[in-house]
Amino acid sequence: MGETFLSIENVTKSFAQTTVVRNVDIAIDKGEFVSFLGPSGCGKTTTLRMVAGFENPTAGRIVIDGKDVTDLKPNQRNIGMVFQSYALFPNMTVAQNIAFGLKVAGASSADIAARVKEMLGIIKLPDHGGRYPFQLSGGQQQRVALARALAVKPSVLLLDEPLSALDAKIRISLRAEIRAIQRELGITTIYVTHDQEEALSMSDRIVVMNEGRVEQIGTPVEIYNQPRTRFVASFVGTLTILAAKAVDAAKGTMSLDGQKIRAGKPFPASASKNISVALRPEAIALGKGDDNANRLTVKVVNVNFLGSIVRVKVRSGAQDISLDMFNQSTTAPPKVGEQVTVNFNPDDLVVLDGQPQA
Amino acid sequence: MRGKAWAWITFALGCTYFFVPLIGTIEFSMRMKRGEYSFEAYRVVFGDERFQATFGYSILIAALTIAVGILIVVPTAYWIRLRLPNLRPVVEFITLLPLIIPAIVIVFGYLRMYNSSSWIPFTATRRGTDILLMFGYVTLALPYMYRAVDTGLRTIDVQTLTEAAQILGAKWPTIIARVILPNVLIAVLSGAFLTFAIVIGEFTMASLLDRPAFGPYLQNIGANRAYEPAALAIIAFFITWGCMAVIQVLSRYAPKSASRPN
């Protein structure tokens, strides 16, 4: 971990009787790319807007580079922001848009011209300075918005779902471009998205939010492979959540519909024996596996051909489990109604926090 | 095919209804000299000192009305869109009142409130009465000016543009002058020309406040002359049409957006 550059300390935000952000506490390192991931209404955009200064926290504080900015206006924070709707000034050319912040700051004409040229080069639109926003595609407009935000050399860059208005192909290419520019400039960045693929592919760390709270903070690998709560498990990736009964928490053993399995490590012993466990479809395979593997005898209830993979749904007791197998000509998928054995590594079995839901 | 014929018949009837009286008035205005068509009536009108004086007065009052109207309406409409959207229905109702309350009621209200023995004796001096007339016109033009500006603001994302400017370090005067106003300038100009068209021919307020405006002059000429009123009607008509044409021309220069590229 590097040094903390931006900290959101126990921030709460309420509108009248409704609390939309609750005790959010996040420390972000210098140059780190952190994504706020969650469904609509989870508080991620409100948190971002509090960092920008468009909303005032009801409680808590925001510190950037050791300075408390909680009560500063947006134009006093030296923050760059890219909006979902681009928000380019329609009456200005691309170059004028990029130059806007520099002009406001009172930079000299020569400095402005040099910086605009540099930014146009960075976003790979060197010949587009004289065009108006309406003459650009959505992807180009968003690159200009990024250049405009970065032109003033902000200490923090905020991106509020910047790719959600673009089509899938451009989204993927822009993702890589944004990340490359961010790495090149080493700027501390917060990226708000509801798209898990975006967050997983771009971020150093992901903050998963739900109902105004932080559910989990971790690297993409941690968030995907070790979801800590039922919400994170269900929101990020495809995942089967199963109800099991704890047998020996210290040994990590449990019973799933009468079949004994174990987790890779001990789990916290709770008052209730009922626990929730999660399994990724790609972690389960047909067959008995090696000696260390957990095994379940299940019945095939559905086989779904998805091109490169075949998703098989099997049933253990009353619970359905999804498993993915590669579409290989040498291995035929099982037939519906067939009784099969599936196996998975104990380390892939994630015991979730909290009580299982009904 | 049949529907198309009906459309053309309706169009022709509409044109007849609109153009026949217009052509008739033009024709009549050119018959001042017996036995020949001439622009004599127009020459007389333009040569009349009272025409020049009243027309000049009304243009000046219209310009002041537009300036004061813009200063009041643009920040109000902007602020209501940005910060007080709940107040919009209230403000829209208030701006519609001049359409419901007759000008004669408004001007009598002014005379009671601002007469020479009141706390604010606007009517005690000519300049004061001119100012009162100008504010009266601002009120009369409010429904058109507010709607024009509000419609202009609706075409842009006021909140996001404001926030984008703010985060880049801009303060309120910069945001309004360099981001908001240029993007609603065409709407503001539309409101301005509508205001001009209203003020230039207004009679009731100018007459009851006894100001030398173009409206009372038109009425006076109409009551006492034959051909000059027809010439004046055509002049007034072309001034209004000119204003509309200017609005159309200016709207071509409106800031473009991806959703409105032409």
Coordinates of C-alpha atoms in Angstrom, one line a residue:
Chain A
M1 CA 0.0 0.0 0.0
G2 CA 1.2 3.5 -0.9
E3 CA 0.5 6.7 0.9
T4 CA -3.2 7.8 1.2
F5 CA -3.9 10.7 -1.1
L6 CA -7.7 10.9 -1.0
S7 CA -9.7 9.9 2.0
I8 CA -13.4 9.8 2.4
E9 CA -13.8 9.6 6.2
N10 CA -17.1 8.3 7.7
V11 CA -19.1 10.2 5.2
T12 CA -22.9 10.2 5.4
K13 CA -25.4 12.0 3.2
S14 CA -29.1 12.5 3.9
F15 CA -31.7 14.2 1.8
A16 CA -34.6 15.1 4.2
Q17 CA -35.5 11.8 5.8
T18 CA -33.6 9.6 3.3
T19 CA -30.1 8.6 4.0
V20 CA -28.4 7.7 0.7
V21 CA -24.8 7.3 1.8
R22 CA -24.0 5.8 5.2
N23 CA -20.6 5.9 7.0
V24 CA -18.6 5.5 3.9
D25 CA -14.9 5.2 4.8
I26 CA -12.4 4.8 1.9
A27 CA -8.7 5.6 1.6
I28 CA -7.3 5.9 -1.9
D29 CA -3.6 6.0 -2.7
K30 CA -1.8 8.4 -4.9
G31 CA -2.1 7.3 -8.6
E32 CA -4.6 4.6 -7.7
F33 CA -7.6 3.8 -10.0
V34 CA -10.5 3.0 -7.8
S35 CA -14.0 2.0 -9.1
F36 CA -17.2 2.5 -7.2
L37 CA -19.4 -0.4 -8.3
G38 CA -23.0 -1.0 -7.5
P39 CA -26.6 -0.9 -8.7
S40 CA -28.6 2.3 -9.4
G41 CA -29.4 4.1 -6.2
C42 CA -26.5 2.5 -4.2
G43 CA -25.0 5.9 -3.4
K44 CA -21.9 5.7 -5.6
T45 CA -22.7 8.8 -7.7
T46 CA -23.6 10.8 -4.6
T47 CA -20.3 9.8 -3.0
L48 CA -18.5 10.9 -6.1
R49 CA -20.4 14.2 -6.2
M50 CA -19.4 14.8 -2.5
V51 CA -15.8 14.4 -3.5
A52 CA -16.4 16.9 -6.4
G53 CA -18.1 19.3 -4.0
F54 CA -21.5 19.3 -5.7
E55 CA -23.1 17.8 -2.6
N56 CA -22.1 18.5 1.0
P57 CA -21.8 15.6 3.4
T58 CA -24.3 15.5 6.2
A59 CA -21.5 14.0 8.4
G60 CA -17.8 13.0 7.9
R61 CA -15.1 14.7 5.9
I62 CA -13.1 14.5 2.7
V63 CA -9.4 15.0 2.6
I64 CA -7.3 15.4 -0.5
D65 CA -3.5 15.5 -0.2
G66 CA -3.7 16.2 3.5
K67 CA -6.1 19.1 3.1
D68 CA -9.7 19.0 4.4
V69 CA -11.8 20.0 1.3
T70 CA -15.2 19.2 2.8
D71 CA -16.4 22.8 2.9
L72 CA -14.6 24.0 -0.3
K73 CA -16.6 24.8 -3.4
P74 CA -16.1 22.6 -6.5
N75 CA -14.1 25.4 -8.2
Q76 CA -11.7 25.5 -5.3
R77 CA -10.8 21.8 -5.2
N78 CA -8.6 21.3 -8.3
I79 CA -10.5 18.2 -9.4
G80 CA -11.2 17.1 -13.0
M81 CA -14.5 15.4 -13.8
V82 CA -15.9 13.5 -16.8
F83 CA -19.7 13.3 -16.9
Q84 CA -21.9 10.6 -18.3
S85 CA -23.4 13.0 -20.8
Y86 CA -20.0 14.4 -21.9
A87 CA -21.1 18.0 -20.9
L88 CA -19.0 19.6 -23.6
F89 CA -19.9 23.2 -24.1
P90 CA -21.8 23.2 -27.4
N91 CA -20.9 26.8 -28.3
M92 CA -17.2 26.1 -28.2
T93 CA -14.9 24.1 -30.4
V94 CA -12.9 21.1 -29.2
A95 CA -9.8 23.3 -28.6
Q96 CA -11.9 26.0 -26.8
N97 CA -13.5 23.3 -24.6
I98 CA -10.1 21.9 -23.6
A99 CA -8.8 25.4 -23.0
F100 CA -11.7 26.5 -20.9
G101 CA -10.3 25.6 -17.5
L102 CA -6.9 27.0 -18.4
K103 CA -8.4 30.3 -19.4
V104 CA -10.4 30.5 -16.2
A105 CA -7.2 29.9 -14.3
G106 CA -5.6 32.8 -16.2
A107 CA -2.9 30.9 -18.1
S108 CA -1.1 32.7 -20.9
S109 CA -2.2 32.2 -24.5
A110 CA 1.1 30.4 -25.4
D111 CA 0.7 28.0 -22.4
I112 CA -2.9 27.3 -23.3
A113 CA -2.1 26.6 -27.0
A114 CA 0.7 24.2 -26.0
R115 CA -1.4 22.4 -23.4
V116 CA -4.4 22.1 -25.8
K117 CA -2.0 20.6 -28.5
E118 CA -0.6 18.2 -26.0
M119 CA -4.0 17.1 -24.8
L120 CA -5.3 16.6 -28.3
G121 CA -2.2 14.4 -28.9
I122 CA -2.9 12.3 -25.8
I123 CA -6.5 11.7 -26.8
K124 CA -5.4 10.9 -30.4
L125 CA -7.5 13.7 -32.0
P126 CA -4.7 16.0 -33.1
D127 CA -6.6 17.4 -36.0
H128 CA -10.0 17.9 -34.4
G129 CA -9.3 21.1 -32.4
G130 CA -11.4 23.3 -34.7
R131 CA -14.5 21.0 -34.7
Y132 CA -17.6 21.5 -32.6
P133 CA -18.9 18.8 -30.3
F134 CA -21.8 18.0 -32.5
Q135 CA -19.4 17.1 -35.3
L136 CA -17.8 14.3 -33.2
S137 CA -19.0 10.8 -32.4
G138 CA -19.9 9.9 -28.9
G139 CA -16.6 8.2 -28.2
Q140 CA -14.7 11.2 -29.6
Q141 CA -16.8 13.6 -27.4
Q142 CA -16.0 11.6 -24.3
R143 CA -12.3 11.7 -25.2
V144 CA -12.5 15.5 -25.5
A145 CA -14.3 15.6 -22.1
L146 CA -11.4 13.6 -20.7
A147 CA -8.8 15.9 -22.2
R148 CA -10.7 19.0 -20.9
A149 CA -10.8 17.5 -17.4
L150 CA -7.1 16.6 -17.5
A151 CA -5.9 19.9 -19.1
V152 CA -5.9 21.8 -15.8
K153 CA -3.7 19.1 -14.2
P154 CA -6.1 18.2 -11.5
S155 CA -5.0 16.4 -8.4
V156 CA -7.9 13.9 -8.7
L157 CA -9.9 12.7 -11.7
L158 CA -13.5 11.7 -11.2
L159 CA -15.4 9.7 -13.9
D160 CA -19.1 9.4 -13.5
E161 CA -20.2 6.4 -15.7
P162 CA -18.4 7.9 -18.7
L163 CA -18.9 5.0 -21.0
S164 CA -22.5 4.1 -20.4
A165 CA -23.9 6.2 -23.2
L166 CA -21.6 4.5 -25.8
D167 CA -22.0 1.3 -27.7
A168 CA -20.3 -1.9 -26.6
K169 CA -17.4 -1.9 -29.0
I170 CA -16.3 1.7 -28.4
R171 CA -16.8 1.1 -24.6
I172 CA -14.2 -1.6 -24.6
S173 CA -11.6 0.3 -26.6
L174 CA -12.2 3.5 -24.6
R175 CA -11.8 1.5 -21.3
A176 CA -8.3 0.6 -22.3
E177 CA -7.5 4.2 -23.5
I178 CA -8.7 5.8 -20.3
R179 CA -6.7 3.3 -18.2
A180 CA -3.6 3.9 -20.3
I181 CA -3.9 7.7 -20.0
Q182 CA -4.5 7.4 -16.3
R183 CA -1.4 5.2 -15.9
E184 CA 0.7 7.5 -18.0
L185 CA -0.3 10.6 -16.0
G186 CA -0.3 8.7 -12.7
I187 CA -3.4 10.6 -11.6
T188 CA -5.5 9.4 -8.6
T189 CA -8.9 8.4 -10.1
I190 CA -12.3 7.4 -9.0
Y191 CA -14.5 5.7 -11.6
V192 CA -18.2 5.2 -11.0
T193 CA -19.9 2.4 -12.8
H194 CA -22.6 -0.2 -12.5
D195 CA -20.9 -2.4 -15.1
Q196 CA -18.9 -5.1 -13.3
E197 CA -16.8 -6.0 -16.4
E198 CA -15.7 -2.4 -16.6
A199 CA -14.8 -2.2 -12.9
L200 CA -13.0 -5.6 -13.0
S201 CA -11.0 -4.8 -16.1
M202 CA -9.9 -1.3 -15.2
S203 CA -9.4 -0.9 -11.5
D204 CA -6.6 -1.3 -9.0
R205 CA -9.3 -1.6 -6.4
I206 CA -13.1 -1.9 -6.4
V207 CA -15.5 -0.5 -3.8
V208 CA -18.7 -2.4 -4.1
M209 CA -21.6 -0.4 -2.7
N210 CA -25.2 -1.3 -1.8
E211 CA -27.9 0.8 -0.2
G212 CA -25.5 3.6 0.7
R213 CA -23.0 1.3 2.4
V214 CA -19.7 -0.1 1.3
E215 CA -20.1 -3.9 1.0
Q216 CA -16.5 -4.7 0.2
I217 CA -13.3 -3.0 -0.9
G218 CA -10.7 -5.1 -2.7
T219 CA -8.7 -5.8 -5.8
P220 CA -10.7 -7.1 -8.7
V221 CA -9.4 -10.7 -8.1
E222 CA -10.4 -10.5 -4.4
I223 CA -13.8 -9.1 -5.2
Y224 CA -14.4 -11.8 -7.8
N225 CA -12.9 -14.8 -6.0
Q226 CA -13.6 -13.9 -2.4
P227 CA -16.8 -12.0 -2.2
R228 CA -17.4 -11.2 1.4
T229 CA -21.2 -10.8 1.4
R230 CA -24.1 -12.3 -0.3
F231 CA -24.7 -9.0 -2.2
V232 CA -21.1 -8.8 -3.6
A233 CA -21.3 -12.5 -4.5
S234 CA -24.5 -12.0 -6.5
F235 CA -23.7 -8.7 -8.0
V236 CA -20.2 -9.4 -9.3
G237 CA -20.1 -12.2 -11.9
T238 CA -22.4 -15.2 -12.2
L239 CA -22.5 -17.1 -9.0
T240 CA -24.5 -19.8 -7.3
I241 CA -25.4 -19.2 -3.7
L242 CA -26.3 -22.2 -1.7
A243 CA -27.6 -22.8 1.8
A244 CA -25.6 -25.2 3.9
K245 CA -25.4 -26.3 7.5
A246 CA -22.1 -25.8 9.4
V247 CA -20.7 -29.1 10.8
D248 CA -17.3 -28.0 12.1
A249 CA -16.4 -24.3 11.6
A250 CA -12.8 -24.8 12.7
K251 CA -12.3 -27.5 10.1
G252 CA -14.4 -25.7 7.5
T253 CA -16.7 -28.6 7.1
M254 CA -20.4 -28.3 6.3
S255 CA -23.3 -30.3 4.9
L256 CA -25.0 -29.4 1.7
D257 CA -28.3 -31.3 1.3
G258 CA -26.9 -34.1 3.4
Q259 CA -23.6 -34.3 1.4
K260 CA -20.5 -33.4 3.3
I261 CA -18.2 -30.8 1.8
R262 CA -15.5 -28.5 3.1
A263 CA -14.2 -25.0 2.6
G264 CA -10.5 -24.3 2.0
K265 CA -10.2 -22.6 5.3
P266 CA -12.1 -22.4 8.6
F267 CA -15.0 -20.0 8.8
P268 CA -16.3 -18.0 11.7
A269 CA -18.5 -20.1 14.0
S270 CA -21.9 -18.4 14.3
A271 CA -24.7 -19.0 16.6
S272 CA -26.7 -20.4 13.8
K273 CA -25.6 -23.5 11.9
N274 CA -27.2 -22.2 8.7
I275 CA -24.7 -20.6 6.4
S276 CA -24.5 -19.3 2.9
V277 CA -21.8 -20.5 0.5
A278 CA -21.0 -19.4 -3.0
L279 CA -19.6 -21.2 -6.0
R280 CA -18.6 -19.8 -9.4
P281 CA -19.8 -21.8 -12.4
E282 CA -16.3 -22.0 -13.8
A283 CA -15.0 -23.6 -10.5
I284 CA -17.1 -26.7 -10.8
A285 CA -16.3 -29.6 -13.2
L286 CA -18.0 -32.8 -14.1
G287 CA -16.4 -36.0 -12.7
K288 CA -14.8 -37.0 -9.4
G289 CA -11.7 -34.7 -9.7
D290 CA -8.7 -35.3 -7.5
D291 CA -8.6 -36.7 -4.0
N292 CA -8.7 -33.3 -2.4
A293 CA -11.8 -32.2 -4.3
N294 CA -15.3 -31.8 -2.9
R295 CA -17.8 -34.1 -4.6
L296 CA -21.5 -33.8 -5.0
T297 CA -23.9 -36.2 -6.6
V298 CA -26.4 -34.2 -8.6
K299 CA -29.1 -34.4 -11.3
V300 CA -28.8 -32.5 -14.6
V301 CA -31.8 -30.3 -15.0
N302 CA -30.8 -28.1 -17.9
V303 CA -28.0 -27.8 -20.6
N304 CA -27.6 -24.4 -22.2
F305 CA -25.3 -24.1 -25.2
L306 CA -23.6 -20.6 -25.2
G307 CA -21.0 -21.0 -28.0
S308 CA -17.6 -21.4 -26.5
I309 CA -19.0 -22.6 -23.2
V310 CA -21.9 -24.9 -22.2
R311 CA -23.7 -23.9 -19.0
V312 CA -25.1 -26.9 -17.2
K313 CA -27.6 -26.5 -14.4
V314 CA -27.6 -29.4 -11.9
R315 CA -29.8 -30.0 -8.8
S316 CA -28.7 -31.0 -5.3
G317 CA -31.7 -31.6 -3.2
A318 CA -33.9 -28.5 -3.9
Q319 CA -30.9 -26.3 -4.8
D320 CA -29.8 -25.5 -8.4
I321 CA -26.0 -25.2 -9.1
S322 CA -24.6 -23.8 -12.4
L323 CA -21.4 -25.1 -13.9
D324 CA -19.6 -24.1 -17.0
M325 CA -17.7 -26.5 -19.3
F326 CA -15.8 -25.6 -22.4
N327 CA -17.5 -26.6 -25.7
Q328 CA -15.1 -29.4 -26.8
S329 CA -15.8 -31.9 -29.5
T330 CA -14.1 -34.6 -27.4
T331 CA -16.4 -34.1 -24.4
A332 CA -20.1 -34.4 -24.9
P333 CA -22.3 -32.4 -22.4
P334 CA -24.4 -34.5 -20.0
K335 CA -28.0 -35.2 -20.8
V336 CA -31.0 -33.7 -18.9
G337 CA -32.2 -36.0 -16.2
E338 CA -28.8 -37.8 -15.9
Q339 CA -27.3 -38.4 -12.5
V340 CA -23.7 -37.1 -12.4
T341 CA -20.9 -36.4 -10.0
V342 CA -19.4 -32.9 -10.0
N343 CA -16.3 -31.7 -8.1
F344 CA -14.8 -28.4 -7.0
N345 CA -11.7 -27.3 -5.1
P346 CA -12.4 -26.5 -1.4
D347 CA -10.6 -23.2 -1.9
D348 CA -13.3 -22.2 -4.5
L349 CA -16.1 -22.5 -1.9
V350 CA -16.7 -19.1 -0.4
V351 CA -18.4 -18.8 2.9
L352 CA -20.4 -15.6 3.0
D353 CA -20.8 -13.2 5.9
G354 CA -24.3 -12.9 7.4
Q355 CA -27.3 -15.2 7.6
P356 CA -28.5 -16.9 4.5
Q357 CA -31.6 -15.4 3.0
A358 CA -34.8 -17.3 2.8
Chain B
M1 CA -54.7 11.8 -54.2
R2 CA -58.1 13.2 -52.9
G3 CA -56.6 14.1 -49.6
K4 CA -53.8 16.0 -51.4
A5 CA -56.4 18.0 -53.3
W6 CA -58.2 18.9 -50.1
A7 CA -54.9 19.9 -48.6
W8 CA -54.2 22.3 -51.5
I9 CA -57.8 23.7 -51.3
T10 CA -57.4 24.4 -47.6
F11 CA -54.0 25.9 -48.2
A12 CA -55.5 28.2 -51.0
L13 CA -58.4 29.3 -48.7
G14 CA -55.9 30.1 -45.9
C15 CA -53.8 32.1 -48.3
T16 CA -56.8 34.0 -49.6
Y17 CA -58.0 34.8 -46.1
F18 CA -54.5 36.1 -45.2
F19 CA -53.3 37.8 -48.4
V20 CA -56.5 39.4 -49.8
P21 CA -56.9 41.9 -47.0
L22 CA -53.1 42.5 -47.1
I23 CA -53.1 43.1 -50.8
G24 CA -56.2 45.3 -50.5
T25 CA -54.6 47.4 -47.8
I26 CA -51.4 47.8 -49.9
E27 CA -53.5 48.7 -53.0
F28 CA -55.5 51.2 -51.1
S29 CA -52.4 52.8 -49.5
M30 CA -51.0 53.5 -53.0
R31 CA -54.1 55.3 -54.2
M32 CA -53.5 58.6 -52.5
K33 CA -52.9 60.4 -55.8
R34 CA -56.0 60.3 -57.9
G35 CA -55.9 58.1 -61.1
E36 CA -52.4 56.6 -60.4
Y37 CA -50.6 54.3 -58.0
S38 CA -47.9 56.0 -56.0
F39 CA -46.1 55.8 -52.7
E40 CA -47.3 59.2 -51.7
A41 CA -49.0 58.0 -48.5
Y42 CA -45.7 56.4 -47.5
R43 CA -43.8 59.6 -48.3
V44 CA -46.2 61.6 -46.2
V45 CA -45.9 59.2 -43.3
F46 CA -42.1 59.0 -43.4
G47 CA -42.0 62.8 -43.8
D48 CA -44.2 63.4 -40.8
E49 CA -42.2 64.6 -37.8
R50 CA -44.6 63.0 -35.4
F51 CA -44.0 59.7 -37.1
Q52 CA -40.2 60.0 -36.7
A53 CA -40.6 61.2 -33.1
T54 CA -43.0 58.6 -31.9
F55 CA -41.3 55.8 -33.8
G56 CA -37.9 56.8 -32.4
Y57 CA -39.5 57.0 -28.9
S58 CA -41.0 53.6 -29.1
I59 CA -37.7 52.0 -30.4
L60 CA -35.9 53.5 -27.5
I61 CA -38.5 52.2 -25.0
A62 CA -38.4 48.8 -26.7
A63 CA -34.6 48.6 -26.4
L64 CA -34.8 49.5 -22.7
T65 CA -37.6 47.0 -22.2
I66 CA -35.6 44.3 -23.8
A67 CA -32.5 45.1 -21.8
V68 CA -34.3 45.2 -18.5
G69 CA -36.4 42.1 -19.4
I70 CA -33.2 40.1 -20.2
L71 CA -31.6 41.2 -16.9
I72 CA -34.6 40.1 -15.0
V73 CA -35.7 37.0 -16.9
V74 CA -32.4 35.2 -17.8
P75 CA -31.0 34.9 -14.3
T76 CA -34.4 34.0 -12.9
A77 CA -35.2 31.3 -15.4
Y78 CA -31.6 29.9 -15.1
W79 CA -31.7 29.8 -11.3
I80 CA -35.2 28.2 -11.3
R81 CA -34.0 25.5 -13.6
L82 CA -30.8 24.9 -11.6
R83 CA -31.8 25.3 -8.0
L84 CA -35.5 25.9 -7.5
P85 CA -37.3 23.6 -10.0
N86 CA -40.2 23.2 -7.5
L87 CA -40.9 26.9 -8.0
R88 CA -41.4 26.6 -11.7
P89 CA -45.2 26.2 -11.8
V90 CA -45.5 29.3 -9.5
V91 CA -43.2 31.4 -11.7
E92 CA -44.9 30.2 -14.9
F93 CA -48.2 31.2 -13.5
I94 CA -46.9 34.7 -12.5
T95 CA -45.4 35.2 -16.0
L96 CA -48.8 34.3 -17.5
L97 CA -50.7 36.9 -15.5
P98 CA -50.1 39.7 -18.1
L99 CA -52.1 37.6 -20.6
I100 CA -55.0 37.3 -18.2
I101 CA -55.1 40.8 -16.7
P102 CA -55.9 43.4 -19.4
A103 CA -53.3 46.1 -19.9
I104 CA -55.9 48.8 -18.9
V105 CA -56.2 47.2 -15.4
I106 CA -52.4 47.0 -15.1
V107 CA -51.9 50.6 -16.1
F108 CA -54.7 51.8 -13.7
G109 CA -53.0 49.8 -11.0
Y110 CA -49.7 51.6 -11.8
L111 CA -51.4 55.0 -11.7
R112 CA -52.8 54.3 -8.3
M113 CA -49.6 53.0 -6.9
Y114 CA -47.1 55.4 -8.5
N115 CA -49.0 58.7 -9.0
S116 CA -47.4 62.0 -8.1
S117 CA -48.7 61.8 -4.5
S118 CA -47.6 58.3 -3.8
W119 CA -44.4 57.0 -2.1
I120 CA -42.8 56.3 -5.4
P121 CA -44.1 59.2 -7.6
F122 CA -43.1 57.8 -11.1
T123 CA -45.7 59.9 -12.8
A124 CA -44.5 63.2 -11.2
T125 CA -42.0 63.7 -14.1
R126 CA -41.9 62.8 -17.8
R127 CA -38.7 60.7 -17.3
G128 CA -40.4 58.9 -14.3
T129 CA -43.4 58.1 -16.5
D130 CA -41.2 56.9 -19.3
I131 CA -39.6 54.5 -16.8
L132 CA -43.0 53.4 -15.5
L133 CA -44.1 52.7 -19.1
M134 CA -40.9 50.7 -19.7
F135 CA -41.6 48.6 -16.7
G136 CA -45.2 48.2 -17.8
Y137 CA -43.9 46.8 -21.1
V138 CA -41.5 44.5 -19.3
T139 CA -44.6 43.1 -17.5
L140 CA -46.5 42.8 -20.8
A141 CA -43.7 41.0 -22.5
L142 CA -43.0 38.7 -19.6
P143 CA -45.0 35.7 -20.9
Y144 CA -43.1 35.8 -24.2
M145 CA -39.7 36.6 -22.9
Y146 CA -39.8 34.0 -20.0
R147 CA -41.1 31.3 -22.3
A148 CA -38.5 32.0 -25.0
V149 CA -35.7 31.9 -22.4
D150 CA -37.1 28.8 -20.6
T151 CA -37.4 27.0 -23.9
G152 CA -33.8 27.8 -24.7
L153 CA -32.7 26.5 -21.4
R154 CA -34.6 23.3 -21.9
T155 CA -32.5 22.5 -25.0
I156 CA -29.3 22.4 -23.0
D157 CA -28.4 20.4 -19.9
V158 CA -28.2 23.4 -17.6
Q159 CA -27.1 21.5 -14.5
T160 CA -24.4 19.4 -16.0
L161 CA -23.0 22.3 -18.1
T162 CA -22.9 24.4 -14.9
E163 CA -21.2 21.7 -13.0
A164 CA -18.7 21.1 -15.8
A165 CA -17.8 24.8 -15.8
Q166 CA -17.7 24.9 -11.9
I167 CA -15.3 21.9 -11.6
L168 CA -13.0 23.6 -14.2
G169 CA -12.7 26.5 -11.8
A170 CA -15.4 28.9 -13.2
K171 CA -17.3 31.3 -11.0
W172 CA -21.0 32.3 -11.5
P173 CA -20.4 35.4 -13.7
T174 CA -18.1 33.3 -16.0
I175 CA -20.6 30.4 -16.1
I176 CA -23.5 32.7 -17.0
A177 CA -21.6 34.8 -19.5
R178 CA -19.5 32.2 -21.3
V179 CA -21.4 28.9 -20.9
I180 CA -25.1 29.6 -20.4
L181 CA -25.9 32.8 -22.2
P182 CA -24.1 31.9 -25.5
N183 CA -26.1 28.6 -25.6
V184 CA -29.5 30.4 -25.1
L185 CA -28.6 33.5 -27.0
I186 CA -31.0 32.7 -29.9
A187 CA -33.8 32.1 -27.5
V188 CA -33.0 35.4 -25.8
L189 CA -33.0 37.1 -29.1
S190 CA -36.4 35.5 -30.0
G191 CA -37.8 36.9 -26.8
A192 CA -36.2 40.3 -27.6
F193 CA -37.8 40.5 -31.0
L194 CA -41.2 39.4 -29.7
T195 CA -40.9 42.1 -27.0
F196 CA -40.0 44.6 -29.8
A197 CA -43.0 43.7 -31.8
I198 CA -45.3 44.1 -28.8
V199 CA -43.9 47.4 -27.7
I200 CA -43.8 49.1 -31.1
G201 CA -47.6 48.9 -31.6
E202 CA -48.8 49.0 -28.0
F203 CA -51.6 51.6 -27.4
T204 CA -53.3 51.3 -24.1
M205 CA -50.4 51.9 -21.6
A206 CA -48.8 54.6 -23.7
S207 CA -52.1 56.4 -24.2
L208 CA -53.2 56.3 -20.6
L209 CA -49.8 57.3 -19.4
D210 CA -49.8 60.1 -22.0
R211 CA -46.5 59.2 -23.6
P212 CA -45.6 60.1 -27.2
A213 CA -45.3 56.5 -28.4
F214 CA -46.0 55.0 -31.9
G215 CA -49.2 53.2 -30.8
P216 CA -51.2 56.3 -29.9
Y217 CA -49.8 58.0 -33.1
L218 CA -51.1 55.1 -35.2
Q219 CA -54.5 55.4 -33.6
N220 CA -54.6 59.2 -34.0
I221 CA -53.7 59.0 -37.7
G222 CA -56.2 56.2 -38.2
A223 CA -59.0 58.3 -36.8
N224 CA -58.2 61.4 -38.9
R225 CA -56.7 60.4 -42.3
A226 CA -57.6 58.0 -45.1
Y227 CA -54.6 56.6 -46.9
E228 CA -51.8 57.2 -44.3
P229 CA -53.3 54.6 -41.8
A230 CA -53.2 52.0 -44.6
A231 CA -49.6 52.8 -45.3
L232 CA -48.8 52.8 -41.5
A233 CA -50.5 49.4 -41.2
I234 CA -48.3 48.0 -43.9
I235 CA -45.2 49.6 -42.4
A236 CA -46.0 48.1 -39.0
F237 CA -46.8 44.7 -40.6
F238 CA -43.4 44.6 -42.3
I239 CA -41.6 45.7 -39.1
T240 CA -43.2 42.7 -37.4
W241 CA -42.4 40.4 -40.3
G242 CA -38.8 41.7 -40.3
C243 CA -38.5 40.8 -36.6
M244 CA -39.8 37.3 -37.3
A245 CA -37.3 36.9 -40.2
V246 CA -34.4 38.0 -38.0
I247 CA -35.4 35.4 -35.4
Q248 CA -35.4 32.7 -38.2
V249 CA -32.0 33.8 -39.5
L250 CA -30.5 34.0 -36.1
S251 CA -31.8 30.5 -35.2
R252 CA -29.5 29.1 -37.9
Y253 CA -26.6 30.2 -35.8
A254 CA -27.9 28.5 -32.6
P255 CA -25.3 26.3 -30.9
K256 CA -25.5 22.8 -32.4
S257 CA -25.7 19.6 -30.6
A258 CA -25.5 15.9 -31.5
S259 CA -29.2 15.7 -31.2
R260 CA -29.8 18.9 -33.2
P261 CA -27.1 18.9 -35.9
N262 CA -28.9 21.2 -38.4

